[in-house]
Coordinates of C-alpha atoms (C1' of nucleotides) in Angstrom, one line a residue:
Chain A
X1 CA 4.7 15.1 -13.3
X2 CA 8.5 16.3 -12.2
X3 CA 9.7 18.5 -14.5
X4 CA 11.4 17.3 -17.6
X5 CA 15.0 17.3 -16.4
X6 CA 18.6 17.6 -18.3
X7 CA 18.6 14.1 -19.8
X8 CA 15.0 13.9 -21.0
X9 CA 15.5 17.4 -22.6
X10 CA 18.6 15.9 -24.0
X11 CA 16.3 13.1 -25.6
X12 CA 13.7 15.0 -27.0
X13 CA 16.6 16.8 -28.7
X14 CA 17.5 13.4 -30.4
X15 CA 14.2 13.0 -31.2
X16 CA 13.5 16.3 -32.9
X17 CA 16.7 15.7 -35.0
X18 CA 15.4 12.2 -35.9
X19 CA 12.3 13.7 -37.1
X20 CA 14.1 16.5 -39.2
X21 CA 16.2 13.7 -41.0
X22 CA 12.8 12.1 -42.4
X23 CA 12.7 9.3 -40.2
X24 CA 10.0 8.1 -38.3
X25 CA 10.9 7.6 -34.4
X26 CA 7.6 5.9 -33.9
X27 CA 7.1 3.3 -36.6
X28 CA 4.4 0.6 -37.2
X29 CA 5.2 -3.0 -37.4
X30 CA 8.2 -5.1 -37.7
X31 CA 8.2 -8.5 -39.1
X32 CA 10.7 -10.3 -36.8
X33 CA 11.2 -14.1 -37.4
X34 CA 12.4 -14.8 -34.5
X35 CA 12.9 -13.9 -30.7
X36 CA 16.0 -13.7 -28.5
X37 CA 15.4 -17.0 -26.4
X38 CA 14.5 -18.8 -29.5
X39 CA 17.9 -17.7 -31.4
X40 CA 20.0 -18.9 -27.7
X41 CA 18.1 -21.7 -27.8
X42 CA 18.4 -22.9 -31.3
X43 CA 21.8 -22.1 -32.2
X44 CA 23.3 -23.1 -28.5
X45 CA 25.7 -25.7 -30.3
X46 CA 26.7 -23.9 -33.3
X47 CA 30.0 -23.1 -33.6
X48 CA 31.7 -20.0 -34.6
X49 CA 32.5 -22.2 -37.9
X50 CA 29.6 -23.3 -38.5
X51 CA 27.9 -19.5 -38.4
X52 CA 30.5 -18.4 -40.7
X53 CA 29.9 -21.2 -43.1
X54 CA 26.2 -21.2 -43.2
X55 CA 25.0 -18.0 -42.6
X56 CA 22.0 -17.4 -40.3
X57 CA 19.9 -14.6 -41.3
X58 CA 17.7 -13.2 -38.8
X59 CA 15.5 -10.3 -38.0
X60 CA 14.8 -9.4 -34.3
X61 CA 13.0 -6.2 -32.7
X62 CA 13.4 -5.5 -28.9
X63 CA 14.1 -2.8 -26.3
X64 CA 18.2 -1.8 -26.4
X65 CA 19.1 -2.4 -22.5
X66 CA 22.7 -1.8 -23.3
X67 CA 25.1 0.2 -25.2
X68 CA 28.9 -0.2 -25.6
X69 CA 30.1 1.9 -28.3
X70 CA 33.5 2.0 -30.2
X71 CA 34.3 4.8 -32.6
X72 CA 32.9 3.0 -35.3
X73 CA 31.2 0.1 -34.3
X74 CA 29.3 -0.7 -31.2
X75 CA 28.1 -3.4 -28.9
X76 CA 24.4 -3.6 -27.8
X77 CA 21.9 -6.1 -26.3
X78 CA 18.0 -6.2 -26.8
X79 CA 15.8 -7.8 -24.9
X80 CA 12.8 -8.8 -26.2
X81 CA 9.3 -10.5 -24.4
X82 CA 11.7 -13.4 -24.2
X83 CA 15.2 -12.8 -23.0
X84 CA 18.3 -10.8 -24.3
X85 CA 20.5 -11.5 -27.2
X86 CA 24.3 -9.0 -27.9
X87 CA 24.2 -7.0 -31.0
X88 CA 26.9 -5.8 -32.9
X89 CA 27.0 -2.8 -35.3
X90 CA 29.7 -1.9 -37.6
X91 CA 30.1 1.2 -39.8
X92 CA 31.5 -0.5 -42.9
X93 CA 28.5 -2.9 -42.6
X94 CA 25.7 -0.2 -42.0
X95 CA 26.7 2.3 -44.1
X96 CA 27.2 6.1 -43.3
X97 CA 23.6 6.8 -43.3
X98 CA 22.7 4.2 -41.3
X99 CA 25.3 4.7 -38.8
X100 CA 24.7 8.2 -38.1
X101 CA 21.1 7.3 -37.2
X102 CA 22.7 4.9 -34.8
X103 CA 24.7 7.0 -33.3
X104 CA 21.4 8.7 -31.9
X105 CA 20.0 5.6 -30.5
X106 CA 19.9 5.7 -26.6
X107 CA 19.3 2.8 -24.2
X108 CA 15.8 2.0 -23.9
X109 CA 14.7 2.8 -27.3
X110 CA 12.8 0.0 -29.5
X111 CA 14.4 -0.9 -32.8
X112 CA 13.9 -3.5 -35.1
X113 CA 17.0 -5.3 -36.5
X114 CA 18.1 -7.5 -39.4
X115 CA 21.4 -9.3 -39.7
X116 CA 23.4 -12.6 -39.6
X117 CA 24.4 -14.8 -36.4
X118 CA 28.1 -14.9 -35.4
X119 CA 30.3 -15.8 -32.2
X120 CA 32.4 -12.9 -31.0
X121 CA 35.8 -13.6 -29.8
X122 CA 34.6 -14.5 -26.1
X123 CA 32.0 -16.7 -27.7
X124 CA 28.9 -14.9 -27.2
X125 CA 25.9 -15.6 -30.1
X126 CA 25.6 -12.3 -31.7
X127 CA 24.1 -10.7 -34.6
X128 CA 25.7 -8.7 -36.7
X129 CA 23.3 -6.1 -38.1
X130 CA 23.1 -5.0 -41.6
X131 CA 20.5 -2.9 -41.6
X132 CA 18.0 -1.9 -38.7
X133 CA 14.8 0.7 -38.0
X134 CA 13.9 2.5 -35.2
X135 CA 10.5 1.3 -34.1
X136 CA 10.1 3.6 -30.8
X137 CA 12.2 6.6 -29.2
X138 CA 12.6 6.3 -25.4
X139 CA 12.6 9.7 -23.8
X140 CA 13.2 8.9 -20.5
X141 CA 16.5 7.7 -18.5
X142 CA 16.1 3.5 -17.4
X143 CA 17.7 3.0 -14.3
X144 CA 21.3 2.3 -13.9
X145 CA 22.7 -1.0 -14.7
X146 CA 24.6 -2.3 -11.7
X147 CA 22.2 -1.6 -8.9
X148 CA 18.9 -1.7 -11.4
X149 CA 15.8 -0.3 -9.4
X150 CA 15.2 -1.3 -6.1
X151 CA 13.3 1.9 -4.7
X152 CA 10.0 0.2 -3.8
X153 CA 8.0 3.2 -4.1
X154 CA 8.9 3.6 -7.7
X155 CA 9.0 -0.5 -8.7
X156 CA 5.4 -0.8 -7.4
X157 CA 4.0 3.2 -9.1
X158 CA 6.1 2.1 -12.1
X159 CA 5.6 -1.4 -12.8
X160 CA 6.6 -0.9 -16.1
X161 CA 9.9 0.1 -15.4
X162 CA 10.1 -2.4 -12.6
X163 CA 9.5 -4.9 -15.3
X164 CA 11.7 -3.6 -18.0
X165 CA 14.8 -3.8 -15.7
X166 CA 14.2 -6.4 -13.3
X167 CA 13.7 -9.8 -14.9
X168 CA 12.9 -11.4 -11.9
X169 CA 10.0 -9.6 -11.3
X170 CA 8.5 -10.4 -14.3
X171 CA 8.9 -14.0 -13.8
X172 CA 6.7 -13.6 -10.9
X173 CA 4.1 -12.6 -13.1
X174 CA 4.8 -15.0 -15.4
X175 CA 4.4 -17.5 -12.7
X176 CA 1.5 -15.9 -11.4
X177 CA -0.2 -16.5 -14.9
X178 CA 0.9 -20.1 -15.2
X179 CA -0.4 -21.1 -11.6
X180 CA -3.7 -19.6 -12.6
X181 CA -3.9 -21.4 -15.6
X182 CA -2.7 -24.7 -14.1
X183 CA -6.1 -23.9 -11.4
X184 CA -8.6 -23.7 -14.5
X185 CA -6.9 -26.6 -16.3
X186 CA -7.5 -28.7 -12.8
X187 CA -11.0 -27.2 -12.3
X188 CA -11.9 -27.9 -15.7
X189 CA -10.5 -31.3 -16.2
X190 CA -13.1 -32.2 -12.8
X191 CA -16.2 -31.1 -14.8
X192 CA -16.1 -27.9 -13.1
X193 CA -17.7 -24.6 -15.4
X194 CA -16.3 -21.0 -15.3
X195 CA -18.9 -18.5 -14.3
X196 CA -18.9 -14.9 -13.6
X197 CA -21.4 -13.9 -10.8
X198 CA -21.8 -9.7 -9.9
X199 CA -19.1 -7.6 -8.4
X200 CA -21.6 -4.8 -7.9
X201 CA -24.2 -5.9 -5.3
X202 CA -26.8 -4.5 -3.4
X203 CA -26.1 -6.8 -0.2
X204 CA -22.6 -7.2 -0.3
X205 CA -22.4 -10.7 1.1
X206 CA -20.6 -14.3 1.5
X207 CA -18.3 -13.1 3.9
X208 CA -17.4 -11.0 7.0
X209 CA -15.7 -7.2 5.6
X210 CA -16.7 -4.1 5.5
X211 CA -17.4 -3.4 1.6
X212 CA -16.8 -0.4 -0.8
X213 CA -20.1 1.6 -1.5
X214 CA -20.9 3.1 -4.7
X215 CA -24.1 4.6 -6.7
X216 CA -26.0 3.8 -9.5
X217 CA -27.0 7.3 -11.1
X218 CA -29.3 5.9 -13.3
X219 CA -31.0 3.3 -11.0
X220 CA -30.6 5.9 -8.0
X221 CA -29.4 3.5 -5.9
X222 CA -26.6 2.3 -3.1
X223 CA -24.1 -0.6 -4.7
X224 CA -21.2 -2.1 -3.1
X225 CA -18.3 -3.5 -4.7
X226 CA -18.6 -7.4 -3.4
X227 CA -16.6 -8.9 -0.2
X228 CA -17.0 -12.4 -2.2
X229 CA -19.0 -14.2 -4.8
X230 CA -20.1 -16.6 -2.5
X231 CA -24.0 -16.4 -2.4
X232 CA -24.3 -15.9 -6.3
X233 CA -22.4 -19.0 -6.7
X234 CA -24.9 -20.5 -4.4
X235 CA -27.7 -19.7 -6.3
X236 CA -26.2 -21.2 -9.3
X237 CA -25.8 -24.4 -7.9
X238 CA -30.0 -24.3 -6.8
X239 CA -30.6 -23.4 -10.5
X240 CA -28.7 -26.8 -11.7
X241 CA -25.0 -26.0 -12.1
X242 CA -23.6 -28.8 -10.3
X243 CA -19.8 -27.7 -10.6
X244 CA -19.3 -23.7 -10.7
X245 CA -15.6 -21.8 -10.2
X246 CA -15.0 -18.3 -10.3
X247 CA -11.8 -16.5 -10.2
X248 CA -11.8 -13.2 -9.9
X249 CA -11.7 -10.0 -7.3
X250 CA -12.9 -9.3 -4.2
X251 CA -12.9 -5.9 -2.7
X252 CA -12.7 -5.2 1.2
X253 CA -12.5 -1.8 2.4
X254 CA -9.7 -2.7 5.4
X255 CA -6.5 -1.9 5.8
X256 CA -3.6 -2.4 3.8
X257 CA -0.7 -4.1 4.6
X258 CA 2.2 -6.5 3.0
X259 CA -0.9 -9.5 3.0
X260 CA -3.7 -7.1 2.5
X261 CA -4.7 -5.5 -0.8
X262 CA -8.4 -3.6 -0.9
X263 CA -8.7 -5.7 -4.5
X264 CA -7.7 -9.4 -4.2
X265 CA -8.3 -12.3 -6.1
X266 CA -10.0 -15.5 -5.1
X267 CA -11.0 -19.1 -6.6
X268 CA -14.3 -20.2 -4.9
X269 CA -15.6 -23.4 -6.5
X270 CA -18.9 -25.4 -5.0
X271 CA -19.6 -28.7 -5.6
X272 CA -22.9 -30.7 -5.5
X273 CA -23.7 -33.6 -3.8
X274 CA -20.0 -33.2 -2.1
X275 CA -18.9 -32.1 1.7
X276 CA -16.1 -30.8 2.9
X277 CA -14.1 -34.4 3.5
X278 CA -14.0 -34.3 -0.6
X279 CA -12.9 -30.8 -0.7
X280 CA -9.8 -31.7 1.8
X281 CA -8.3 -34.4 -0.7
X282 CA -9.4 -32.4 -3.8
X283 CA -7.5 -29.1 -2.0
X284 CA -4.4 -31.2 -1.3
X285 CA -4.8 -32.6 -4.8
X286 CA -5.3 -29.3 -6.6
X287 CA -2.0 -27.3 -4.7
X288 CA 0.5 -29.8 -5.1
X289 CA -0.5 -30.5 -8.8
X290 CA -0.1 -26.7 -9.3
X291 CA 2.9 -26.9 -7.4
X292 CA 4.0 -29.8 -9.7
X293 CA 3.1 -27.8 -13.0
X294 CA 4.4 -24.8 -12.6
X295 CA 7.6 -25.5 -10.3
X296 CA 8.3 -29.3 -10.9
X297 CA 8.3 -29.8 -7.2
X298 CA 6.5 -29.5 -4.1
X299 CA 9.3 -29.2 -1.9
X300 CA 9.2 -25.5 -1.6
X301 CA 11.2 -22.8 0.5
X302 CA 9.6 -19.6 1.8
X303 CA 11.1 -17.1 4.3
X304 CA 13.6 -19.5 4.9
X305 CA 11.4 -22.3 6.0
X306 CA 11.5 -25.7 3.9
X307 CA 8.0 -26.5 3.3
X308 CA 6.3 -29.6 1.6
X309 CA 3.6 -29.5 -0.4
X310 CA 3.8 -33.1 -1.1
X311 CA -0.2 -35.0 -0.1
X312 CA -1.2 -36.4 2.5
X313 CA -1.5 -33.1 5.2
X314 CA -1.7 -32.7 8.4
X315 CA -5.5 -32.7 9.9
X316 CA -6.3 -31.8 12.8
X317 CA -9.8 -30.4 14.5
X318 CA -10.5 -26.7 15.5
X319 CA -11.0 -27.7 19.3
X320 CA -7.8 -30.2 19.2
X321 CA -5.6 -27.6 17.6
X322 CA -6.1 -25.6 20.4
X323 CA -5.5 -28.3 22.8
X324 CA -2.3 -29.0 21.5
X325 CA -1.5 -25.2 21.8
X326 CA -2.0 -25.9 25.6
X327 CA -5.1 -24.1 26.1
X328 CA -7.2 -25.5 29.3
X329 CA -10.0 -27.9 28.6
X330 CA -12.6 -25.6 30.3
X331 CA -11.7 -22.7 28.3
X332 CA -13.1 -24.4 25.3
X333 CA -16.7 -25.1 26.7
X334 CA -17.1 -21.7 28.9
X335 CA -17.2 -18.3 27.4
X336 CA -16.6 -16.7 30.5
X337 CA -13.3 -18.4 30.9
X338 CA -12.7 -18.3 27.1
X339 CA -12.8 -14.2 27.2
X340 CA -10.1 -14.3 30.1
X341 CA -8.1 -16.1 28.5
X342 CA -8.1 -14.4 25.2
X343 CA -7.7 -11.5 26.9
X344 CA -4.5 -13.0 28.4
X345 CA -3.5 -14.2 24.8
X346 CA -3.6 -10.3 23.8
X347 CA -7.3 -10.0 22.0
X348 CA -9.1 -6.9 22.3
X349 CA -12.5 -7.6 23.0
X350 CA -15.6 -5.4 23.0
X351 CA -17.9 -7.8 25.2
X352 CA -21.2 -9.5 24.0
X353 CA -18.3 -12.2 21.9
X354 CA -20.2 -15.5 21.7
X355 CA -17.7 -18.4 22.6
X356 CA -16.9 -19.1 19.1
X357 CA -15.8 -15.7 18.6
X358 CA -13.6 -15.8 21.8
X359 CA -12.3 -19.4 20.9
X360 CA -11.3 -17.6 17.6
X361 CA -9.3 -15.0 18.9
X362 CA -7.6 -17.7 20.8
X363 CA -7.0 -19.8 17.9
X364 CA -5.2 -16.5 15.8
X365 CA -3.1 -15.9 18.7
X366 CA -1.8 -19.4 19.8
X367 CA -2.4 -21.8 17.0
X368 CA -2.4 -20.1 13.8
X369 CA 1.5 -18.6 13.4
X370 CA 2.6 -21.9 14.2
X371 CA 0.5 -24.3 11.3
X372 CA 3.8 -23.8 9.1
X373 CA 3.5 -27.1 7.2
X374 CA 0.1 -27.7 4.9
X375 CA -2.4 -28.0 8.3
X376 CA -6.4 -28.4 7.5
X377 CA -8.0 -27.3 10.8
X378 CA -11.5 -28.7 10.4
X379 CA -14.6 -28.1 12.7
X380 CA -14.8 -24.6 13.4
X381 CA -17.5 -23.5 15.8
X382 CA -20.9 -22.7 14.2
X383 CA -21.0 -19.0 15.5
X384 CA -18.5 -18.0 12.7
X385 CA -19.3 -19.8 10.4
X386 CA -23.0 -18.3 9.3
X387 CA -23.3 -20.2 6.2
X388 CA -21.6 -23.9 6.9
X389 CA -23.7 -26.9 7.7
X390 CA -23.9 -28.0 11.1
X391 CA -22.2 -31.3 12.1
X392 CA -25.0 -33.9 12.7
X393 CA -23.1 -35.0 16.3
X394 CA -22.6 -31.2 17.6
X395 CA -24.4 -28.9 16.1
X396 CA -22.0 -26.2 18.2
X397 CA -19.6 -27.2 15.4
X398 CA -20.0 -27.2 11.6
X399 CA -18.5 -29.2 8.6
X400 CA -15.7 -26.4 7.8
X401 CA -11.8 -26.5 7.3
X402 CA -9.1 -24.1 6.5
X403 CA -6.0 -24.6 5.2
X404 CA -2.7 -22.9 6.8
X405 CA 0.6 -22.9 5.5
X406 CA 3.4 -20.5 7.1
X407 CA 1.1 -19.5 9.8
X408 CA -1.7 -18.2 7.2
X409 CA -4.9 -19.0 5.8
X410 CA -4.6 -20.0 2.4
X411 CA -8.1 -22.0 1.8
X412 CA -11.2 -21.7 3.3
X413 CA -13.8 -25.0 3.0
X414 CA -17.0 -25.9 4.1
X415 CA -20.2 -27.9 3.4
X416 CA -22.6 -25.3 2.6
X417 CA -25.5 -24.9 4.6
X418 CA -28.7 -25.5 2.4
X419 CA -31.7 -25.6 5.4
X420 CA -33.1 -22.2 4.7
X421 CA -34.6 -22.2 8.2
X422 CA -31.8 -22.7 9.5
X423 CA -30.0 -20.2 7.2
X424 CA -32.4 -17.5 8.3
X425 CA -31.8 -18.0 11.9
X426 CA -28.0 -17.6 11.2
X427 CA -29.0 -14.3 9.3
X428 CA -30.6 -13.0 11.8
X429 CA -28.0 -13.6 14.2
X430 CA -25.9 -12.0 12.3
X431 CA -28.2 -9.2 11.8
X432 CA -28.4 -9.0 15.8
X433 CA -24.6 -8.8 16.1
X434 CA -24.6 -5.9 13.2
X435 CA -27.0 -4.1 15.2
X436 CA -24.8 -4.5 18.4
X437 CA -22.1 -2.5 16.4
X438 CA -20.0 -5.2 14.3
X439 CA -19.9 -3.7 10.8
X440 CA -18.8 -6.7 9.3
X441 CA -21.6 -9.3 10.4
X442 CA -23.8 -10.4 7.4
X443 CA -26.9 -8.4 6.6
X444 CA -30.1 -10.4 5.8
X445 CA -30.4 -11.7 2.0
X446 CA -33.5 -12.3 1.7
X447 CA -33.2 -13.5 -2.2
X448 CA -30.2 -15.8 -0.9
X449 CA -33.1 -17.4 1.5
X450 CA -35.9 -17.4 -1.6
X451 CA -33.0 -19.4 -3.3
X452 CA -32.8 -22.0 -0.5
X453 CA -36.1 -22.3 -0.3
X454 CA -36.5 -23.6 -3.4
X455 CA -33.5 -26.3 -3.0
X456 CA -30.1 -26.4 -3.1
X457 CA -28.2 -29.4 -3.4
X458 CA -26.3 -30.7 -0.6
X459 CA -23.0 -28.9 -1.7
X460 CA -19.4 -28.0 -0.5
X461 CA -17.8 -25.0 -1.3
X462 CA -14.2 -23.4 -1.1
X463 CA -12.3 -20.1 -1.8
X464 CA -8.4 -19.9 -1.9
X465 CA -6.5 -16.7 -2.0
X466 CA -5.0 -16.7 -5.0
X467 CA -2.3 -13.5 -3.9
X468 CA -1.4 -15.5 -1.2
X469 CA -1.1 -19.0 -3.0
X470 CA 1.3 -17.0 -5.4
X471 CA 3.1 -15.8 -2.9
X472 CA 3.6 -19.3 -1.3
X473 CA 4.7 -20.4 -4.5
X474 CA 7.0 -17.6 -6.0
X475 CA 9.0 -16.9 -2.5
X476 CA 7.3 -13.3 -2.1
X477 CA 7.0 -11.9 1.1
X478 CA 4.7 -9.0 0.2
X479 CA 1.6 -9.5 -1.6
X480 CA 2.2 -6.1 -3.5
X481 CA 5.2 -8.2 -5.4
X482 CA 2.4 -10.5 -6.7
X483 CA 0.0 -7.9 -7.5
X484 CA 1.1 -5.7 -10.8
X485 CA -0.7 -2.5 -9.7
X486 CA -0.9 -2.7 -5.9
X487 CA -3.0 0.1 -4.6
X488 CA -1.1 3.2 -3.3
X489 CA -1.8 6.2 -2.5
X490 CA -2.1 9.0 -4.9
X491 CA 1.2 10.8 -6.1
X492 CA 2.2 14.1 -5.1
Chain B
rG1 C1' -5.5 4.7 12.9
rG2 C1' -0.8 4.4 16.3
rG3 C1' 4.4 2.9 17.0
rC4 C1' 9.5 2.8 14.7
rC5 C1' 12.1 4.0 10.8
rG6 C1' 13.0 6.3 6.0
rU7 C1' 13.3 10.1 1.3
rU8 C1' 20.0 13.9 -0.9
rA9 C1' 21.3 14.0 -9.4
rG10 C1' 18.2 10.3 -13.7
rC11 C1' 19.5 5.9 -10.7
rU12 C1' 22.4 3.2 -6.2
rC13 C1' 24.2 5.7 -2.5
rA14 C1' 27.8 8.7 0.9
rG15 C1' 27.9 13.8 3.7
rC16 C1' 31.7 13.8 10.7
rU17 C1' 29.9 18.5 16.1
rG18 C1' 24.9 23.5 12.3
rG19 C1' 29.0 26.8 8.0
rU20 C1' 24.9 26.4 2.0
rA21 C1' 26.6 19.5 -1.1
rG22 C1' 30.0 14.6 -3.3
rA23 C1' 31.2 9.4 -5.8
rG24 C1' 29.6 5.7 -9.0
rC25 C1' 26.6 4.3 -13.0
rA26 C1' 23.7 7.1 -16.7
rG27 C1' 24.1 11.4 -19.6
rC28 C1' 27.1 15.2 -23.5
rU29 C1' 31.9 15.7 -25.8
rG30 C1' 36.5 13.8 -27.8
rA31 C1' 39.5 9.3 -28.8
rC32 C1' 38.8 4.3 -30.1
rU33 C1' 36.3 -1.7 -35.1
rC34 C1' 35.2 -8.3 -30.7
rU35 C1' 33.0 -5.2 -26.3
rU36 C1' 30.0 -7.3 -22.5
rA37 C1' 30.6 -3.2 -15.3
rA38 C1' 34.0 -1.9 -22.3
rU39 C1' 38.6 1.9 -21.4
rC40 C1' 40.8 6.7 -21.9
rA41 C1' 40.5 12.2 -21.1
rG42 C1' 37.1 16.5 -20.4
rC43 C1' 32.0 18.7 -19.1
rG44 C1' 27.1 19.3 -17.0
rG45 C1' 23.5 18.1 -13.6
rG46 C1' 20.8 19.7 -6.9
rU47 C1' 14.1 23.8 -4.5
rC48 C1' 19.1 18.1 0.2
rG49 C1' 10.6 15.5 0.1
rG50 C1' 7.4 20.1 1.3
rA51 C1' 5.8 24.4 4.8
rG52 C1' 7.3 26.6 9.4
rG53 C1' 10.6 27.4 13.6
rU54 C1' 15.5 27.8 16.8
rU55 C1' 20.1 29.7 15.2
rC56 C1' 25.0 34.8 12.8
rG57 C1' 24.4 30.4 9.5
rA58 C1' 20.3 24.4 8.9
rU59 C1' 20.8 19.0 3.9
rC60 C1' 22.2 18.2 9.6
rC61 C1' 18.4 20.7 15.5
rC62 C1' 12.8 21.6 16.7
rU63 C1' 6.8 21.2 15.0
rC64 C1' 3.7 20.3 11.5
rC65 C1' 2.7 17.9 6.1
rA66 C1' 3.3 14.6 2.1
rC67 C1' 4.7 10.0 0.3
rG68 C1' 7.4 5.2 1.2
rG69 C1' 9.4 0.7 4.2
rC70 C1' 8.6 -2.0 8.6
rU71 C1' 4.8 -3.4 12.4
rC72 C1' 0.6 -3.2 15.5
rA73 C1' -4.7 -2.9 15.1
rC74 C1' -8.5 -4.9 11.2
rC75 C1' -8.5 -8.7 7.6
rA76 C1' -8.1 -13.1 3.6

RNA sequence: GGGCCGUUAGCUCAGCUGGUAGAGCAGCUGACUCUUAAUCAGCGGGUCGGAGGUUCGAUCCCUCCACGGCUCACCA
């Protein structure tokens, strides 16, 4: 931490003076009768004369965010959890002693005030303060009032300051909470049960990604932070839960970018006796209803582009999406031609990739960036979908879709593979890829196979990246703007 | 991890060709009882991200390092 500068030292001095005068600079509770927003909303229609005729006495607590001082009077704004309201302090009203303490206050201090409402000459609803208490002395200066705080490093590292001075930042996080609430309401109303499954797993499964490793001392065993809850949620299907979901953190030991944070939040839900087609309809309904709940609209703008979340959304099969992007037919079924084509498209290949993986390189380069309006891409190659059920008509493809908006993957869903023999073979294939050097390939999970051998009902499951959904709905271009405390390097 | 860019007062930013740093806000002192970017007068505040190097002299040029941003790779 840096040394205390002159401004901070001045405030420590004021703190000492306040203590010397027998006043507690860090008080206990304060009973506010109202909030800034309640006052502004509730007295919108009250005229200057109304307020003079029928005096409204209020008490409110908050942080001083602006001070405009005259000799024997002062205007201030306090900010509470709901908004801001102006205060007016007069020496005549407060008395000598209280006015002396008032002079020791700084921007940033928390105070509780009692007073009555009036309107100023400029008609701003204001509290004339009759008495006040210092609730908490602030020792550090807040950023200036014109430009506020824009340094992104300070904004992320000291999010508390960002939240104090940038109301739109706070609003994004309020919206995030509302989005998640709307999601829970949607799922709960359809009979889904929210559950919690292990964050620490001895075999990190359910996704292709590199995990964080940790160690349990008493058990003497390595554990991994989960990369997905999928395999545990499916064990619950085996156990008889028919509709379950989990909204929680996943951890992936990979690069950090404007779209990736090492810990991020996913919704995963599983629905017995359904297939991926049911989830297409449900996803359209869920996301458009969340948008309506939270934004009051299904038309949004993201990074200058208008996006319509009104159902129905475009659907295209994986192969057709490649065809539409101009990929020649022979590339779609020939691994050698696909390899050549993927290379030309700029993919970095290690060699030995199966056709599905090669096609996916092409897909990511040629198709994904152009999926601006919500689009379901269906029927993925089996090679890159080790947990999905095969299509009856063509086992090279699975019953799976991904949802793309703004060229980004928003959801991934499939009919769950419930054939233990097929699942075991797929794991074995993954293990082989792992042994061939693919660190992200699945490991064998014997217990999961055992669970499937007891019998898992046919089911469909889906994952939706909450952070990315929040980005979309709040117009945020960086994932760090929708995560309160994004991961940063250690401060020096 | 690679490439590009950035880091100057508490905050937001200037700083020319290399000659040891400025503004606004915030702060302090004083004036001021309806301001809201309050106003007026005065004052203080800097390891110019860090360490080396070049130079008579470095905020400025070079090297390395740290942190951040964008981007590519990896991925969701």
